[in-house]
Structure formats: C-alpha cells, structure tokens
Tab-separated table of C-alpha atoms and ligand atoms in Angstrom:
chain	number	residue	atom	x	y	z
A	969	UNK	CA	-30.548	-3.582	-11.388
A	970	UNK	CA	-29.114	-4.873	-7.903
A	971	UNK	CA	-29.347	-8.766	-7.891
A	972	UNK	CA	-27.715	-9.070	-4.177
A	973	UNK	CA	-29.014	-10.384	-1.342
A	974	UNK	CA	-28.028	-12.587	1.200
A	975	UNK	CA	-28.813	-16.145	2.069
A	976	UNK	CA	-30.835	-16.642	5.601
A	977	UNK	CA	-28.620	-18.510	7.989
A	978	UNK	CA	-25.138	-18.477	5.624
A	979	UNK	CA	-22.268	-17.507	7.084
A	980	UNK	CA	-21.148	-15.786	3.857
A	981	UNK	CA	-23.003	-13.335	2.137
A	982	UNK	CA	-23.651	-14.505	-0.966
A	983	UNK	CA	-24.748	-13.315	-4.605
A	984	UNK	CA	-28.514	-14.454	-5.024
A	985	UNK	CA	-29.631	-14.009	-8.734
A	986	UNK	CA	-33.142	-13.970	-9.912
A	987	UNK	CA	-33.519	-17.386	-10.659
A	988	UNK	CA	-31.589	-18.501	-7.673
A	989	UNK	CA	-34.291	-20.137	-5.385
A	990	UNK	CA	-35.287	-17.637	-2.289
A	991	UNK	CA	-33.600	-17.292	0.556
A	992	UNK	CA	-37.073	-17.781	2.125
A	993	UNK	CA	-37.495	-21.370	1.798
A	994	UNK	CA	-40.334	-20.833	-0.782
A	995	UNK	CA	-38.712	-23.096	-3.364
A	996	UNK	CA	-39.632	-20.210	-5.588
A	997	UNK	CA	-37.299	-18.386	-7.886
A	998	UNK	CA	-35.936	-14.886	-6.430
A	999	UNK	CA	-37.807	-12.947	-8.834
A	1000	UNK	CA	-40.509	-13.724	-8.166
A	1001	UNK	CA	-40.719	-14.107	-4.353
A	1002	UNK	CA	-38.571	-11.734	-2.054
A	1003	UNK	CA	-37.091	-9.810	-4.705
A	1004	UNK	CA	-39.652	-6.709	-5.105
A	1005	UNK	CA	-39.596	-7.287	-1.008
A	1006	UNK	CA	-35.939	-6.711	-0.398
A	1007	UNK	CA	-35.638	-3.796	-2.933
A	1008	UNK	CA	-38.730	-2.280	-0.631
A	1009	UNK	CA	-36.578	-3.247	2.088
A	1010	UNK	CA	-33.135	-1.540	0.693
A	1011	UNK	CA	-35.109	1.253	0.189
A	1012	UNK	CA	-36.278	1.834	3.455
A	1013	UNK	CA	-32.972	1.352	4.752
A	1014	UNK	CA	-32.009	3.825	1.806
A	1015	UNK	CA	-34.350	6.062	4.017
A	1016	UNK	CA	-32.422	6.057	7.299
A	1017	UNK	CA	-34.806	3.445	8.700
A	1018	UNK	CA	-33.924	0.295	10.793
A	1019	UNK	CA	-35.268	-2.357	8.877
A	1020	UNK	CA	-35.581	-5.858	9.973
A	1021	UNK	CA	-32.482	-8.355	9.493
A	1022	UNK	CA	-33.631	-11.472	6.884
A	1023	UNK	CA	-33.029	-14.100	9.805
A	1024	UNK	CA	-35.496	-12.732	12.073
A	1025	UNK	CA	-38.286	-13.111	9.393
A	1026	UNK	CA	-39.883	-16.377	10.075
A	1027	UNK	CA	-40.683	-18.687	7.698
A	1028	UNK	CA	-43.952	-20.456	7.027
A	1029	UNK	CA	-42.842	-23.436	7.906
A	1030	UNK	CA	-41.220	-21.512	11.200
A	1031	UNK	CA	-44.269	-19.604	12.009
A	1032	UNK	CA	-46.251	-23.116	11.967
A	1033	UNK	CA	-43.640	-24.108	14.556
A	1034	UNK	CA	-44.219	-21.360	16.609
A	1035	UNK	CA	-48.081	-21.994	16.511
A	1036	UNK	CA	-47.837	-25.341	17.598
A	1037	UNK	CA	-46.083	-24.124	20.568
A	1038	UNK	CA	-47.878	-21.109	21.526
A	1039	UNK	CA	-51.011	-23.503	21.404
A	1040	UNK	CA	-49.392	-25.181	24.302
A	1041	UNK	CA	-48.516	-21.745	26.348
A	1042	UNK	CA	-52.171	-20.934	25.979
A	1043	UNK	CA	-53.204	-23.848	27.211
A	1044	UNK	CA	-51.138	-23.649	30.277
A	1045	UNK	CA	-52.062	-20.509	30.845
A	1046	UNK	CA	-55.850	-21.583	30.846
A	1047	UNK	CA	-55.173	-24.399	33.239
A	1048	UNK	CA	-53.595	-21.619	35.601
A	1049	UNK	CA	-56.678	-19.479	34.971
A	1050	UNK	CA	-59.053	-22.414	36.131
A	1051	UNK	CA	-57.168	-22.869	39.070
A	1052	UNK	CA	-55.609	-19.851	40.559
A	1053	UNK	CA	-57.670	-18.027	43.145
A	1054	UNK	CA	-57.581	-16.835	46.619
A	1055	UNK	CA	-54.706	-18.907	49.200
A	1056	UNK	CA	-53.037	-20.076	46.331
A	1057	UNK	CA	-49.265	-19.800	46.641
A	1058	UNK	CA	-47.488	-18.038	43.343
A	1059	UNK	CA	-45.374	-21.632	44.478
A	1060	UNK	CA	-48.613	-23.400	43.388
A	1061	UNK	CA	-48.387	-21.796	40.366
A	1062	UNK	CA	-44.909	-22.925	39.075
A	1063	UNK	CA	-46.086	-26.169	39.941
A	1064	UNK	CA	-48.977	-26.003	37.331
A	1065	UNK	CA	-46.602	-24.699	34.879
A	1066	UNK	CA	-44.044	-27.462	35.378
A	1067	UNK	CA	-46.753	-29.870	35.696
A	1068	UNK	CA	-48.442	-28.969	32.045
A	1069	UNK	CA	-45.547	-28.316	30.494
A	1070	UNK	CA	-44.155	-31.455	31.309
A	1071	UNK	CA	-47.133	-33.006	30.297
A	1072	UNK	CA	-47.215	-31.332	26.779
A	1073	UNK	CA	-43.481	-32.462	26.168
A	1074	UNK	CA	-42.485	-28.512	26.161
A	1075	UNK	CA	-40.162	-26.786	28.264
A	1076	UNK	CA	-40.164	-23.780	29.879
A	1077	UNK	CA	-37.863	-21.043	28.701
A	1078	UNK	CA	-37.185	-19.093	31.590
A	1079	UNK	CA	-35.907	-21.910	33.785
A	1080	UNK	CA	-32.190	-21.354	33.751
A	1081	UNK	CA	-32.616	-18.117	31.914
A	1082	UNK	CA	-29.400	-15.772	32.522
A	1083	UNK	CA	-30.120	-18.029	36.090
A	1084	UNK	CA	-33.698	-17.342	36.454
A	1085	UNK	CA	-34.394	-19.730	38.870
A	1086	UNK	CA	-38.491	-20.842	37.872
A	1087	UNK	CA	-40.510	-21.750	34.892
A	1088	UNK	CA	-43.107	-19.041	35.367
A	1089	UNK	CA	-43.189	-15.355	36.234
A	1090	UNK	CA	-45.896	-13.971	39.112
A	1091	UNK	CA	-45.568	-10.464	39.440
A	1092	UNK	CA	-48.478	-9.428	42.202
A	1093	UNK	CA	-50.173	-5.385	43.142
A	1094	UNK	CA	-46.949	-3.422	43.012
A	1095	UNK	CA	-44.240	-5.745	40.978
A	1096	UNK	CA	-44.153	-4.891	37.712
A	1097	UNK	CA	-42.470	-7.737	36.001
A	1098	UNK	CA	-40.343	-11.376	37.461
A	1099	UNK	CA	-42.083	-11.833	40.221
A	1100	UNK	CA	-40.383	-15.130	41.472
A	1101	UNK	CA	-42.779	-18.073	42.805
A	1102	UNK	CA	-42.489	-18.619	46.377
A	1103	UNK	CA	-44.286	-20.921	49.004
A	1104	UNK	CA	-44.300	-17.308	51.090
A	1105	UNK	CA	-46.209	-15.110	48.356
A	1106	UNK	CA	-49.715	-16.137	49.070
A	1107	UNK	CA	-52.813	-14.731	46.589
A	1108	UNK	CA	-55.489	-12.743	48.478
A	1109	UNK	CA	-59.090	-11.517	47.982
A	1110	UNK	CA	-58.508	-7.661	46.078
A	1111	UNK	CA	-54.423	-8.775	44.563
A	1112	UNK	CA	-53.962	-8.266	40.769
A	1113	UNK	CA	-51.175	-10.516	39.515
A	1114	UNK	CA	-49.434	-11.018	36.226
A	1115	UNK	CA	-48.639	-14.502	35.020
A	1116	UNK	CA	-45.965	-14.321	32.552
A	1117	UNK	CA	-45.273	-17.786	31.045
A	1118	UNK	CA	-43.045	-18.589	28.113
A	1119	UNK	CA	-42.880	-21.749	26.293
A	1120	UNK	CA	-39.845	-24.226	24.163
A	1121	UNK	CA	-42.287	-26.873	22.243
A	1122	UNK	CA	-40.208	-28.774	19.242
A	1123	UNK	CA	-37.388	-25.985	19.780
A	1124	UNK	CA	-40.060	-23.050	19.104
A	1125	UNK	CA	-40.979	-20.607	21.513
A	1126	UNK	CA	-43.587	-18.756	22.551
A	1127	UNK	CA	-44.400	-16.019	25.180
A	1128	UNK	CA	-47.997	-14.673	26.725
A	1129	UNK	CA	-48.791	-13.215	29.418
A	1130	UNK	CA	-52.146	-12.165	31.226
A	1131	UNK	CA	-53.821	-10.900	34.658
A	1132	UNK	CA	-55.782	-12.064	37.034
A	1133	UNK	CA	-57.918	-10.786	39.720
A	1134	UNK	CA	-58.466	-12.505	42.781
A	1135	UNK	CA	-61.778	-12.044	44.133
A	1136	UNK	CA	-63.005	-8.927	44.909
A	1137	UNK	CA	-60.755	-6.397	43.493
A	1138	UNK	CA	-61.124	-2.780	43.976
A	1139	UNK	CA	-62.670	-0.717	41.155
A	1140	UNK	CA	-59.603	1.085	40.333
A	1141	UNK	CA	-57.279	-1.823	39.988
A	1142	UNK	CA	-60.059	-3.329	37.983
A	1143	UNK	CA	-60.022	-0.906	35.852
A	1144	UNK	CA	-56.381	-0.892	35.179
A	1145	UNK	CA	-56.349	-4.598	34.405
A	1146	UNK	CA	-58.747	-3.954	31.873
A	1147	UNK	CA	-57.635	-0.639	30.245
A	1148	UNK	CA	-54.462	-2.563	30.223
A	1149	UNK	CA	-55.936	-5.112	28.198
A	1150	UNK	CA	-57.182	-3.012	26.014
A	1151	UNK	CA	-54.076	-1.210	25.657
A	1152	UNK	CA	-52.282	-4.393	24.177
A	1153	UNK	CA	-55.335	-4.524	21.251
A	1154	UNK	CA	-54.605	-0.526	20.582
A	1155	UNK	CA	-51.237	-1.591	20.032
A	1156	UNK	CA	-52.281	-4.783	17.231
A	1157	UNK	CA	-54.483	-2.560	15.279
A	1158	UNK	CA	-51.286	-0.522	14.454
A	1159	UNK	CA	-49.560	-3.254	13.654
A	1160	UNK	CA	-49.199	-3.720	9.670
A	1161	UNK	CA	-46.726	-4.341	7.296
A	1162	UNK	CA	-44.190	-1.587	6.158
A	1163	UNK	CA	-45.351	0.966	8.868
A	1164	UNK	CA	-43.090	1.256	12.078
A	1165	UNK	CA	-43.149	-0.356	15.403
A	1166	UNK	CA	-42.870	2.927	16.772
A	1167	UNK	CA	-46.420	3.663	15.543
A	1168	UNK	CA	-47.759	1.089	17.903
A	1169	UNK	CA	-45.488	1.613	20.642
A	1170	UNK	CA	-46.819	5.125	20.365
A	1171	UNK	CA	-50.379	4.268	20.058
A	1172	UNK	CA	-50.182	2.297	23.472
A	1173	UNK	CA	-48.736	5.333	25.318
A	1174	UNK	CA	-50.483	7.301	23.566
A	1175	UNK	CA	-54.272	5.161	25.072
A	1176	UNK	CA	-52.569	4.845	28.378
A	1177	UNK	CA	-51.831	8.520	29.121
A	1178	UNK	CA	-54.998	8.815	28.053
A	1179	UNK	CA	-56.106	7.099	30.927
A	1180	UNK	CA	-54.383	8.539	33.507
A	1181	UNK	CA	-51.106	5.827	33.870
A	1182	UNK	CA	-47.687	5.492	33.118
A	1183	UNK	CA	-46.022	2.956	30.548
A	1184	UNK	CA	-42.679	1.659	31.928
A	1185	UNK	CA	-39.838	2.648	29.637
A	1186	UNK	CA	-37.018	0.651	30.657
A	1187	UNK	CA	-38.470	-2.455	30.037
A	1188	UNK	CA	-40.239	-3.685	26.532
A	1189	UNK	CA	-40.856	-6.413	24.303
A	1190	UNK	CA	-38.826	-8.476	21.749
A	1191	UNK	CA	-38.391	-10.667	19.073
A	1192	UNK	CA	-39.385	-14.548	19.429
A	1193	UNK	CA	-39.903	-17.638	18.134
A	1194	UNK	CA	-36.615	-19.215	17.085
A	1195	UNK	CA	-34.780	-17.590	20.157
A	1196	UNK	CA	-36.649	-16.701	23.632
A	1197	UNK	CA	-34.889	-13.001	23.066
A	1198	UNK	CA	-34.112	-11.581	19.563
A	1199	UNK	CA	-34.491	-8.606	17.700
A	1200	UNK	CA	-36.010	-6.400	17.701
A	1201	UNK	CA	-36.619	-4.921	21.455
A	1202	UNK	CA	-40.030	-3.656	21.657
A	1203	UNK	CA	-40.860	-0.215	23.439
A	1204	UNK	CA	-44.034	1.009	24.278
A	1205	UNK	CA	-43.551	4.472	24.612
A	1206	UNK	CA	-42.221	5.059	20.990
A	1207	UNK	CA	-42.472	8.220	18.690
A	1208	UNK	CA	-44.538	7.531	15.453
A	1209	UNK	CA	-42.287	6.792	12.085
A	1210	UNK	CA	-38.948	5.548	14.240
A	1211	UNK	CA	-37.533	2.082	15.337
A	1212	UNK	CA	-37.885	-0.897	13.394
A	1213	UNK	CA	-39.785	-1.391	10.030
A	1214	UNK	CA	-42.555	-4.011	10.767
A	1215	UNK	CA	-42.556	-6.612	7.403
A	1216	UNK	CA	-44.619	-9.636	7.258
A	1217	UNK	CA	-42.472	-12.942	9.014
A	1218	UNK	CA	-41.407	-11.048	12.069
A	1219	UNK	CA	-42.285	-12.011	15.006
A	1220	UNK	CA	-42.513	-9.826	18.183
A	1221	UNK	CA	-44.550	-9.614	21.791
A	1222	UNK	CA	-46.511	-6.672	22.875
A	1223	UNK	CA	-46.322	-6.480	26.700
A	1224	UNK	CA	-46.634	-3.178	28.291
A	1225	UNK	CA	-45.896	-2.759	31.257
A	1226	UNK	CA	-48.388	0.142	32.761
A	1227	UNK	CA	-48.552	1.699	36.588
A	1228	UNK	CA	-51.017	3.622	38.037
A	1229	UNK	CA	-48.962	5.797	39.479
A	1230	UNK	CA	-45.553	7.068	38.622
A	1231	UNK	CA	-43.458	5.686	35.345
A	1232	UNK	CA	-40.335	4.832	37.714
A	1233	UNK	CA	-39.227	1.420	38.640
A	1234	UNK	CA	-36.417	-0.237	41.086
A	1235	UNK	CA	-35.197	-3.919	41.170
A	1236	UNK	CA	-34.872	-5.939	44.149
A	1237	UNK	CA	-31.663	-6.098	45.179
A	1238	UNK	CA	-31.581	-9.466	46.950
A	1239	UNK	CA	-33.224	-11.792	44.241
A	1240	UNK	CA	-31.581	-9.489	41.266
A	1241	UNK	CA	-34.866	-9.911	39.299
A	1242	UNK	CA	-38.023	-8.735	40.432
A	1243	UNK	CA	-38.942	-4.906	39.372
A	1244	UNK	CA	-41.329	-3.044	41.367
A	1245	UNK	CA	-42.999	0.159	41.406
A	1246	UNK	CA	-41.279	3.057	42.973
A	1247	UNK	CA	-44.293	4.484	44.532
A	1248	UNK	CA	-45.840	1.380	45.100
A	1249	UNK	CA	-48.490	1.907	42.515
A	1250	UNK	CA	-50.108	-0.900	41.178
A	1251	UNK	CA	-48.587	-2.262	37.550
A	1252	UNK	CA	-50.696	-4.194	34.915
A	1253	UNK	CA	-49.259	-6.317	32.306
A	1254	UNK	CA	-50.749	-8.454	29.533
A	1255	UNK	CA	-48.403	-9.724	26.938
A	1256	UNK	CA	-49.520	-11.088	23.562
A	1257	UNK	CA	-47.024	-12.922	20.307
A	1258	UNK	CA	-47.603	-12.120	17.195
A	1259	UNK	CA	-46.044	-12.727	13.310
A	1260	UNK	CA	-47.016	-9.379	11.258
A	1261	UNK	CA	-48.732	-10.864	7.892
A	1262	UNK	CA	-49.005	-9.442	4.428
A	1263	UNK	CA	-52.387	-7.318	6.034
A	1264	UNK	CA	-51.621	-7.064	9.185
A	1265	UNK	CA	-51.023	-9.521	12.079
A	1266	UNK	CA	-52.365	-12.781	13.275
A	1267	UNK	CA	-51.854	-13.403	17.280
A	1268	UNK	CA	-49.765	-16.288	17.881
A	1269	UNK	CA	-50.354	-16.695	21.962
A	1270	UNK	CA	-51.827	-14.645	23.959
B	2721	LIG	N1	-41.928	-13.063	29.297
B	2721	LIG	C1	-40.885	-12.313	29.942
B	2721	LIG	C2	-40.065	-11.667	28.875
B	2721	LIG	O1	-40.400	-11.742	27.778
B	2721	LIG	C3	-40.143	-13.263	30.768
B	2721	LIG	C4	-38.879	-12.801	31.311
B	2721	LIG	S1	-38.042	-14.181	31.629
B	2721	LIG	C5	-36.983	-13.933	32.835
B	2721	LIG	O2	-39.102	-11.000	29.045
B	2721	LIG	F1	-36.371	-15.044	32.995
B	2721	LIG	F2	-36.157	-13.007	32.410
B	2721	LIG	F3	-37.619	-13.571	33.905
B	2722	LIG	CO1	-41.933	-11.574	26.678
C-alpha cells in the first residue's frame, strides 16, 4: 500500500506513515484520519480529475477563523442594508464599510487590491461587477445595485455579496434580483462532497437559462479564507462531471454574475475596473462563502 502524502504548508514533500500524526492538524494518527481520504483523492486524480490541492482544505480550527470573520462581513452588510436607500451616494456606502469595519477591528480586503482603490464594491442597473464608490453615483427610486464587500478579521477572510432595490423597482428587475437569488441556493444544493463543482456551476446556468438570462462567463468565483483569491476559480456556466473535485475543508464563493440581456461584458477603460453590460442590460449578483462539509455545505457569509 502507498503510505505518501505530503505535509500541509512544508516546503518539502515528505513521507507521512500511518502513524505519523495528520497533516490536518487533527492530532490524530494518519490512518485513521486523512488516509482513506487521500487514497479517494489519488484516485480521483487517477481518474483524470482536478482534485483539490491539501493546502486549500481548511482546517477546523481555520474554518472557525473564517466564521468569526464572515460574522463581521454580515454584519456590515446588514448595517448597509438598514441604511442604504434612495439619495444615498455609493460614496456613503464606503463610508459605512470603513466605518464598521473599523469598528469591528477587521479590514477590508479590497482596499489596495491589485490597486483597487475602495473597501467596498457598488455595482448599480447595468455594471455587472466593481462598481467603484463615488460622491457622483447617486442611488435612485427603480436602481438595483450590488454590494460586494469582503472582509480580513484576525487574518481570515471572508466575501458576500447581495442586492438591493431602491424603492420602487420595476417588475422585471425585481424579478431578476430575486431569480438571482435563488440561483445562488440552486447552486448550494449541488454542492456535496466528492461530486464536481462543475455540477453546480451547471445547475446555476442551467436555472438561469431557464429563466430567460445570461450567466457571465468571464468572470467567476474562487477560493477563500486564508487568501482573498485562491484556488479554485469558480465558473458558473460549467458542464456536469468537470473542474474541480469538491471535498469537505474547501472553501469557495458562489457569485454569479447574471444579465438580462446578452452574456457579453466590456470594462471601463478609464477606471480599469468596473465591468458593464454590453447591451446595457441589467446584471444581478448575490455572492455567498461557503466550506463544503462531510454532507454537504454550511454557508459561511452570505
Ligand atoms: N468580491 C469580489 C471578488 O470576489 C471583489 C472583487 S475585489 C476587487 O472578486 F478589488 F477586485 F474589486
Ligand atoms: Co468574491
């Protein structure tokens, strides 16, 4: 039998025998913690399957890290939900963010990102995704807008996102905030241990089409929790049985990105962030973290 396996953060790979402790941080023995788990593993890879790397499988200890600070990205994001409403600048909302987060001893990932310039997204009707705050981008009565806010608490992240609707807002776009919603739970009921996350990027395509929109391929999810960004990237318009194997300890966002209209996108070319719409449909986004768990998932922030 094959006694090899590799310790989590080592530089070298080394020889882990069955009654070496687990490279999981259990203090168990190998044998009988991740040893059954990596041969399932091997053999999937065996298979021609991409199957997660060991460091992006969180431990407990980890994923208790990363619920203490997605506890604190929800709660910003319900303080912007209390206060966010027609005449409110997408300025106003930064503010908020940097205000709570300040006030939680967190930090927000995306300031300073590759030199993204706030602590909060606010994508608005027609932008699809990093929408940058401004004093100039006013909410009004009938706008649908994504907040997209993502979280460092105790070196941990975390990453949500959700829409709002402010006032009145036509039926349609309504509609689309809500099917989009419900698109993000389509895609956690497929999510379960040792099936792919091509089966639920396919299952929210899949509901969406069904509905009459387009998911955004270009653009997807990702790994998170020890790193704002890590494997694996996420897309939402996957085939069944392809891309990465989904084992319990990794931790991933589901965050489509759906238009009404068309699938095609464009970036503004003056701020170098902010992706719109090419036929100025509206876009809906809700974005929810996760850790997949020996039956299934539990929602980390959402
Ligand atoms: N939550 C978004 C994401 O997961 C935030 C993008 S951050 C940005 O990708 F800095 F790139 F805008
Ligand atoms: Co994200």
């Amino acid at each position: 039998m094959k006694l090899v396996s590799f310790f989590r953060h080592g530089k070298d790979k080394m020889k882990l025998g069955r009654n070496d402790l687990c490279w999981c941080g259990s203090g168990k023995k190998y044998k009988t913690c991740h040893l059954g788990f990596d041969e399932k593993l091997a053999s999937f890879r065996d298979a021609g399957h991409k199957v997660p790397p060991h460091k992006i499988l969180k431990t407990r200890a980890q994923i208790e890290g990363i619920r203490e600070s997605a506890k604190r990205n929800i709660a910003i994001l319900d303080y912007v939900s209390e206060h966010i409403g027609p005449g409110i600048s997408t300025q106003e909302i930064d503010d908020w963010v940097v205000m709570k987060t300040k006030e939680f001893g967190a930090t927000a990932a995306t300031l300073g990102y590759e030199g993204y310039p706030k602590s909060v997204c606010t994508s608005i009707n027609d932008q699809v995704c990093h929408g940058i705050p401004s004093e100039e981008d006013i909410l009004m009565e009938g706008d649908i807008v994504n907040v997209d806010c993502s979280t460092i608490f105790n070196g941990f992240v975390s990453d949500s996102s959700r829409m709002f609707m402010i006032g009145e807002v036509a039926p349609d776009a309504k509609k689309l905030v809500e099917d989009v919603h419900e698109a993000v739970r389509v895609g956690l009921r497929a999510v379960k241990p040792w099936t792919f996350l091509g089966d639920m990027g396919s299952a929210v395509n899949e509901f969406c089409k069904s509905k009459g929109y387009s998911v955004v391929e270009e653009i997807g999810g990702h790994g998170v929790g020890i790193e704002f960004h890590e494997e694996p990237w996420v897309s939402y318009v996957s085939k069944p049985g392809t891309e990465m194997l989904m084992v319990p300890g990794m931790c991933f966002t589901i965050e489509p990105m759906v238009n009404m209209g068309r699938r095609e996108i464009f970036e503004d070319e003056e701020n170098g962030w902010t992706i719109y719409t090419e036929d100025g449909s509206l876009s809906a986004q809700w974005e929810v973290q996760l850790v997949v768990t020996d039956d299934g998932y539990e929602v980390l922030a959402y």
